[in-house]
mmCIF file of C-alpha atoms in Angstrom:
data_model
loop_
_atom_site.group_PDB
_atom_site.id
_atom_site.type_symbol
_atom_site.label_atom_id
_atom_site.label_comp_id
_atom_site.label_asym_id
_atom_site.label_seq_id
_atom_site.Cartn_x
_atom_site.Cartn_y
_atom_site.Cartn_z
ATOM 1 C CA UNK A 1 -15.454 34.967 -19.933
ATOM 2 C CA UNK A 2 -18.480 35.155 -18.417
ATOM 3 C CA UNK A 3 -20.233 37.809 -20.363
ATOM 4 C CA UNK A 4 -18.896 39.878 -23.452
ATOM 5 C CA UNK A 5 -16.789 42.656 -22.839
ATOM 6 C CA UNK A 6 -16.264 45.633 -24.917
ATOM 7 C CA UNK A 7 -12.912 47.803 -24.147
ATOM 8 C CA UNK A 8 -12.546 50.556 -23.891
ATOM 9 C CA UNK A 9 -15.843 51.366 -21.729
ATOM 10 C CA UNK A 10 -14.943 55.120 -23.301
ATOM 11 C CA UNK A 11 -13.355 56.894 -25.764
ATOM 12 C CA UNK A 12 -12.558 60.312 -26.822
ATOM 13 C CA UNK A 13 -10.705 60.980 -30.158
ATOM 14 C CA UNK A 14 -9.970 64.457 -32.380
ATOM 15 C CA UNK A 15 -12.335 64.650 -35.652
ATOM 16 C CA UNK A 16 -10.228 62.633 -38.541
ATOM 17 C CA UNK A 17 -8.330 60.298 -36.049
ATOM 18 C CA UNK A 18 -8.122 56.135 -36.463
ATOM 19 C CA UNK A 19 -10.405 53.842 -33.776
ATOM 20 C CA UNK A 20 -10.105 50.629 -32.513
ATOM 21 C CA UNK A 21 -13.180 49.248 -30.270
ATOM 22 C CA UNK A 22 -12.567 45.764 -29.287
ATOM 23 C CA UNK A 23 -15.343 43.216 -28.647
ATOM 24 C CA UNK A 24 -14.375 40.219 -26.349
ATOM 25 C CA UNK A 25 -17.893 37.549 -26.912
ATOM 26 C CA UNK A 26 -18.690 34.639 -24.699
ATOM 27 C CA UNK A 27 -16.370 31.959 -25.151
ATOM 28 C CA UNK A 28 -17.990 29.175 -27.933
ATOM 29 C CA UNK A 29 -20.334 31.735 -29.081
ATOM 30 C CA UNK A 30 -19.835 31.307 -32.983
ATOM 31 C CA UNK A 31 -22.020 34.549 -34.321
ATOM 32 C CA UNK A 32 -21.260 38.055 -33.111
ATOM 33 C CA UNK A 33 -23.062 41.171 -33.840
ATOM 34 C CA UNK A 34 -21.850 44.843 -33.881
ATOM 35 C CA UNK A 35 -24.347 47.318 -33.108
ATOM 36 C CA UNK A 36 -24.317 51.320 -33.080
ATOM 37 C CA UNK A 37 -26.515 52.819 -30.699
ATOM 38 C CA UNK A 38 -27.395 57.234 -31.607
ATOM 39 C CA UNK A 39 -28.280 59.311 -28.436
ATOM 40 C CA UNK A 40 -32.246 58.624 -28.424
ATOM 41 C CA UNK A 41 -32.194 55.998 -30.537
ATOM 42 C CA UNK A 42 -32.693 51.860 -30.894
ATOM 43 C CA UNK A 43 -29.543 49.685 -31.841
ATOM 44 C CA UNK A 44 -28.892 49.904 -35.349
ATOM 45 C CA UNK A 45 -27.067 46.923 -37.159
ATOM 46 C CA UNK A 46 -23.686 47.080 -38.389
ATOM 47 C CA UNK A 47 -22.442 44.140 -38.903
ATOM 48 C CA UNK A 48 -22.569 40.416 -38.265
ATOM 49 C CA UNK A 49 -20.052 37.650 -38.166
ATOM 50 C CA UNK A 50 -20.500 33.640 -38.264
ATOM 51 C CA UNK A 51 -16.686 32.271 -36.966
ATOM 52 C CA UNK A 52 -14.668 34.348 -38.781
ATOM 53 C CA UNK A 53 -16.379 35.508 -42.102
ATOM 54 C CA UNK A 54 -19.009 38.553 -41.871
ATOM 55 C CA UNK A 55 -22.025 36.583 -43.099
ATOM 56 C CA UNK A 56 -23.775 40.331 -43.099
ATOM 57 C CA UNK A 57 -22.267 43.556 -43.436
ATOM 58 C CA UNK A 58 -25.287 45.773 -44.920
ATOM 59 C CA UNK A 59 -25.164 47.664 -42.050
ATOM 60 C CA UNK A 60 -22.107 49.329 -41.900
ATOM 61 C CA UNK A 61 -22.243 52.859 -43.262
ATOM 62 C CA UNK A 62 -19.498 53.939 -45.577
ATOM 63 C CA UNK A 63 -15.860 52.296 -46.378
ATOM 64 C CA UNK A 64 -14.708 54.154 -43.364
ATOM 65 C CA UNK A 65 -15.943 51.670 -41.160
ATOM 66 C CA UNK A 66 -14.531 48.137 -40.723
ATOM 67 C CA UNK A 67 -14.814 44.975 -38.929
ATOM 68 C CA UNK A 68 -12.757 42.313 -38.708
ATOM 69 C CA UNK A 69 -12.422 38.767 -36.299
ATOM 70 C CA UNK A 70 -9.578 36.565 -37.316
ATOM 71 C CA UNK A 71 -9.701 33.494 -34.840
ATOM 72 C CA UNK A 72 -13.154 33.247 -34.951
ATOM 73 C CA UNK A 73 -13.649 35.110 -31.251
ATOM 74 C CA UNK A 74 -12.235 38.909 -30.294
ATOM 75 C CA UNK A 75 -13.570 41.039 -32.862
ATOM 76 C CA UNK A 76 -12.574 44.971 -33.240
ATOM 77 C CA UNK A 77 -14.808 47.470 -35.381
ATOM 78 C CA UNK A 78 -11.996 49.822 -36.671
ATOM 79 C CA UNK A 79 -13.256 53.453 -38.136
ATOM 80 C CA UNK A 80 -11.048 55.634 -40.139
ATOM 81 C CA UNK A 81 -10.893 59.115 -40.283
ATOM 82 C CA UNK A 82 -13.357 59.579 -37.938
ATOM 83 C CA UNK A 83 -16.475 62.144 -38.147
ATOM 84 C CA UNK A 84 -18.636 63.871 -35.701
ATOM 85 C CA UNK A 85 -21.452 61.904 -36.636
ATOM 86 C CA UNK A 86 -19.885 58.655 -35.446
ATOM 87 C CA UNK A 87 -20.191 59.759 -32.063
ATOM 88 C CA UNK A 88 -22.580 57.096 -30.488
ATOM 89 C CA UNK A 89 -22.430 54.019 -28.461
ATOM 90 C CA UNK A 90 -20.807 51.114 -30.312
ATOM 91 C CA UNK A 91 -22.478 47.565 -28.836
ATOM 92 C CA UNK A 92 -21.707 44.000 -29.404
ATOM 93 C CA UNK A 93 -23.505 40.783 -28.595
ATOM 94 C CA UNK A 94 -22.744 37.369 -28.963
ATOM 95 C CA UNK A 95 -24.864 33.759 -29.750
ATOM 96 C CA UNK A 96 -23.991 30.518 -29.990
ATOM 97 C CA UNK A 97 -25.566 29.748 -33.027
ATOM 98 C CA UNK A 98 -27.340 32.959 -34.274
ATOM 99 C CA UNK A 99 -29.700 33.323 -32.242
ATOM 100 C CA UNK A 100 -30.661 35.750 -29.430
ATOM 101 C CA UNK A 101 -27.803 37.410 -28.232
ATOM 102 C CA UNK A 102 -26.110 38.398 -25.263
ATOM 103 C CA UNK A 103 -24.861 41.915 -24.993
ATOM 104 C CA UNK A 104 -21.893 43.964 -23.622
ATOM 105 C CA UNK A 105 -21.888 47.233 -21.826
ATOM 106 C CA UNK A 106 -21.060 49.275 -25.138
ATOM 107 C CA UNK A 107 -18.451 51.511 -25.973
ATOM 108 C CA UNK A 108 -19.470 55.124 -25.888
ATOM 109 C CA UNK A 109 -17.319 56.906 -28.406
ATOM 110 C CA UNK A 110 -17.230 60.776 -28.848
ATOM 111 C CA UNK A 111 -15.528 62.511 -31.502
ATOM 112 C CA UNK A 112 -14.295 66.179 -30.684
ATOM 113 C CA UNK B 1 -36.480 46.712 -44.635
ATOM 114 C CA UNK B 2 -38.238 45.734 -41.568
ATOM 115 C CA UNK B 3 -39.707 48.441 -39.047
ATOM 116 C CA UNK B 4 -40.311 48.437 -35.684
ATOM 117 C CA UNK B 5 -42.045 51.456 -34.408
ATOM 118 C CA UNK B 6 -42.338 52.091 -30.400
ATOM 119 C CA UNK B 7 -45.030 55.172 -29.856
ATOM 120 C CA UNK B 8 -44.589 55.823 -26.532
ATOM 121 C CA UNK B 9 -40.564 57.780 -25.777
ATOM 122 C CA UNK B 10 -41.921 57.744 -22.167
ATOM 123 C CA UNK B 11 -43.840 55.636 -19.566
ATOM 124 C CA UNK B 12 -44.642 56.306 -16.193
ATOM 125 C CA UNK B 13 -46.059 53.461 -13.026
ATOM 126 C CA UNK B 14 -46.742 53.356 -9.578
ATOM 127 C CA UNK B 15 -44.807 51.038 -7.991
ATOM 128 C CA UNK B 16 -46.503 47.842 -7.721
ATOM 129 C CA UNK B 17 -49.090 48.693 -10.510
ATOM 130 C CA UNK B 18 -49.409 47.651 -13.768
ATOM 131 C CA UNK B 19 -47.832 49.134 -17.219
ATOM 132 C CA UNK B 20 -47.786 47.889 -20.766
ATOM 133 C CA UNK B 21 -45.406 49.453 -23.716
ATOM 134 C CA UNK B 22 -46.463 49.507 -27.203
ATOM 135 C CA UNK B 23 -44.668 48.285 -29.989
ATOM 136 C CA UNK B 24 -46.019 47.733 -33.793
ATOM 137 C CA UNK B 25 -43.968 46.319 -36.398
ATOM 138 C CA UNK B 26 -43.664 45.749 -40.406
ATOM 139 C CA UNK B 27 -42.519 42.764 -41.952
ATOM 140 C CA UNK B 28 -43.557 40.342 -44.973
ATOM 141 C CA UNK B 29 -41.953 37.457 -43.338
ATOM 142 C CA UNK B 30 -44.535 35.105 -41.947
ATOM 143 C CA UNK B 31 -41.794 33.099 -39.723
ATOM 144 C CA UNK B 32 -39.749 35.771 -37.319
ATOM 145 C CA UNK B 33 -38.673 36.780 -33.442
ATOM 146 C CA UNK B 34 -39.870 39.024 -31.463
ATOM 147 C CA UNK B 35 -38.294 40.563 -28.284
ATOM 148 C CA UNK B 36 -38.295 43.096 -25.408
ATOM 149 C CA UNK B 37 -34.739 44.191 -24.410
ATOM 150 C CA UNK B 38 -34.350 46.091 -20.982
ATOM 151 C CA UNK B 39 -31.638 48.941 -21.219
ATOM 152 C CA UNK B 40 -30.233 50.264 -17.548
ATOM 153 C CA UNK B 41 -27.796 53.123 -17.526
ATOM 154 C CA UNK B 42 -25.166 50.445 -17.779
ATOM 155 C CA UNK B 43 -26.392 50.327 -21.450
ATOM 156 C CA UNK B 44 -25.986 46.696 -21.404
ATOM 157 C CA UNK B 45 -29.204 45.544 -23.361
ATOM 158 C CA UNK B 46 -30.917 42.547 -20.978
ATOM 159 C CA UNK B 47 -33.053 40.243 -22.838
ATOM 160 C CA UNK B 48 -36.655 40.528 -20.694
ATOM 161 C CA UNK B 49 -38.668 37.928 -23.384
ATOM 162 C CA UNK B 50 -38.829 36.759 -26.476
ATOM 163 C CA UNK B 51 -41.837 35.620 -29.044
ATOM 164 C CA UNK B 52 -41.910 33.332 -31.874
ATOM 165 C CA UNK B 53 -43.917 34.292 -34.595
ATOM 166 C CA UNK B 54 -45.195 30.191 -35.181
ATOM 167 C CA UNK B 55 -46.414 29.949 -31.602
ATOM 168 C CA UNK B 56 -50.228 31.727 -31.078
ATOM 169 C CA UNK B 57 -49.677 31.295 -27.576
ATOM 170 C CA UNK B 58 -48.095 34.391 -25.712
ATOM 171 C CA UNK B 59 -45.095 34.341 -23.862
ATOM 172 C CA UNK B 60 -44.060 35.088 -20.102
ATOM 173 C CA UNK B 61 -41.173 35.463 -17.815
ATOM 174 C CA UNK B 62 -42.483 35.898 -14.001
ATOM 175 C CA UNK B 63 -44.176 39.634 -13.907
ATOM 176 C CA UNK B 64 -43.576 39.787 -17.483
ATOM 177 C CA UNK B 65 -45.782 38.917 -20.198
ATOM 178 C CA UNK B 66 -46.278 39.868 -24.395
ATOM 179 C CA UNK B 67 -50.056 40.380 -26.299
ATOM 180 C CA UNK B 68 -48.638 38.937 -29.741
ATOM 181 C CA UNK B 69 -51.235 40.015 -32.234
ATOM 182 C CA UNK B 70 -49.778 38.447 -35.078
ATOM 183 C CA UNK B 71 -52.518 40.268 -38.075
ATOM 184 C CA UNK B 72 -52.026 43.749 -36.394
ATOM 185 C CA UNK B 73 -48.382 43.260 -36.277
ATOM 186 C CA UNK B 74 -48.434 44.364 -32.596
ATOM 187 C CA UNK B 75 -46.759 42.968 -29.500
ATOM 188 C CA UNK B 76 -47.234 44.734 -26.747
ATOM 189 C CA UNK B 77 -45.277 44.387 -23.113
ATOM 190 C CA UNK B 78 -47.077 43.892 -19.844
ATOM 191 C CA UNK B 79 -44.909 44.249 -16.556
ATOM 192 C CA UNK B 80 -47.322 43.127 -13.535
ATOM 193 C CA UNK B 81 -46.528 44.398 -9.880
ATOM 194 C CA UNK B 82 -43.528 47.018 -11.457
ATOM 195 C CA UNK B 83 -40.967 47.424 -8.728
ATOM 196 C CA UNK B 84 -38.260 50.137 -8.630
ATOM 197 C CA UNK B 85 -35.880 47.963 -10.771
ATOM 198 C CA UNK B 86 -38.208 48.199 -13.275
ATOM 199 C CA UNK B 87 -37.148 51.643 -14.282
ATOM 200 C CA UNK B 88 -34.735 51.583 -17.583
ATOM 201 C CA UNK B 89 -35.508 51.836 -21.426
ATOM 202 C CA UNK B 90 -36.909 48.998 -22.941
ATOM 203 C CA UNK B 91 -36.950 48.437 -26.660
ATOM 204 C CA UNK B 92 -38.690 46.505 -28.799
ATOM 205 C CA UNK B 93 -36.794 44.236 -31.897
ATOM 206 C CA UNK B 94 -37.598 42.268 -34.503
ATOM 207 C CA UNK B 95 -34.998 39.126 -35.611
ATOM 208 C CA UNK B 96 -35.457 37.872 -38.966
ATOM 209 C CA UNK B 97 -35.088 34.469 -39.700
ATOM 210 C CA UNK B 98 -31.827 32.724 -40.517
ATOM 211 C CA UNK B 99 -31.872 32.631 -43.880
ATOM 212 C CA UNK B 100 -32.691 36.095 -44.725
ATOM 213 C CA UNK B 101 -29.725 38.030 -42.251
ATOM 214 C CA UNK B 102 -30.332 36.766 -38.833
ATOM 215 C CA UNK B 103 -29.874 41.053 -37.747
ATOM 216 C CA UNK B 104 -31.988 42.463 -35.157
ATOM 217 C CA UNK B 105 -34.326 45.689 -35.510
ATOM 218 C CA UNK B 106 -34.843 47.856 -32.706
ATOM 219 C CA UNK B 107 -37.218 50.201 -32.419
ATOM 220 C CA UNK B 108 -36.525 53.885 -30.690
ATOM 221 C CA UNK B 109 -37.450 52.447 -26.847
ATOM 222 C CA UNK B 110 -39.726 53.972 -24.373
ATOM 223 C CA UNK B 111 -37.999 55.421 -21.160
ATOM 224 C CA UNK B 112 -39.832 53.627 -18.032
ATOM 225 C CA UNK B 113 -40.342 55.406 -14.699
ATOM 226 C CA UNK B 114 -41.696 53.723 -11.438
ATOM 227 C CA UNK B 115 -42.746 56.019 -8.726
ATOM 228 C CA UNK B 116 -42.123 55.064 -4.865
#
């Protein structure tokens, strides 16, 4: 596609439920970056993938969270049992190589 | 880890006047990236420039340019002749290089007005 899209725009889930965010990048764009964006805050770095394999994964917070791209393009950031605290946007970019990337629009997730 | 630290949580500008954002940084890499990310209520982050840390000479982009001051760790925005599409957060982020993670560091962004 033209740009990366992130589905759903929005989501609203009970305290303790399973997640899905999906992350659609640019076509050809090899690296891909998930991104978790707090109310007031900067983008903080979850995780990043080269192809297929997460070349970086420091930044993902506990075991609850996971990421996973299996053809090397769509990626989805899956959390499990789900905590107040993960309410934030959830943002991914795309590169070709690594570089600078090109964003979506986010997913804003809120956990009731 | 690296820190990027953004002083101001809110600017203000006349329309067609002159602002420049703040950012200061913290890093014992001597090779990096620097860059100014626009964020409108979309959320979509919008690359506005970018600065490598090799080149002395700072960048620009139209009414947009950077003061890279490369000892003071600073690298400052200027947006020339702001216009109403101006207004949106901008934040400041640090890439490391390659070899070392390749993530980006944000700092908290400053909240731009422009005034009609």
């Amino acid at each position: 596609g033209a740009g990366v899209s992130q589905t759903p725009s929005n989501k609203v889930t009970e305290k303790g439920k399973y997640v899905e965010l999906r992350c659609d990048p640019i076509s050809g764009h090899t690296a891909l970056y998930w991104y978790r964006q707090s109310l007031g805050q900067g983008p903080e770095f979850l995780i990043y993938f080269q192809g297929t394999g997460a070349a970086d994964d420091s930044g993902l917070p506990n075991d609850r969270f996971f990421a996973v791209r299996p053809e090397g393009s769509v990626s989805t950031l899956k959390i499990q049992r789900t905590e107040r605290g993960d309410s934030a946007v959830y943002l991914c970019a795309s590169s070709l190589t690594g570089g600078t990337g090109t964003f979506g629009s986010g997913t804003r997730l809120t956990v009731v | 880890a690296q820190t990027v630290t953004q002083s101001q949580p809110e600017m203000s500008v006349q329309e067609a006047e002159t602002v420049t954002l703040s950012c200061t940084y913290d890093t014992s890499e001597s090779d990096y990236y620097l860059f100014w990310y626009k964020q409108p209520p979309s959320r979509q982050m919008i690359l506005v420039i970018r600065q490598e840390a090799y080149k002395q000479q700072n960048a620009t982009e139209n009414r947009f340019s950077v003061n890279f001051q490369k000892a003071a760790k600073s690298f400052s925005l200027k947006i020339s002749d702001s216009q109403l599409g101006d207004a949106a957060m901008y934040f400041c982020a640090y890439r490391s290089p390659f070899n070392t993670g390749n993530q980006f560091y944000f700092g908290t962004g400053t909240s731009l007005t422009v005034i009609p």
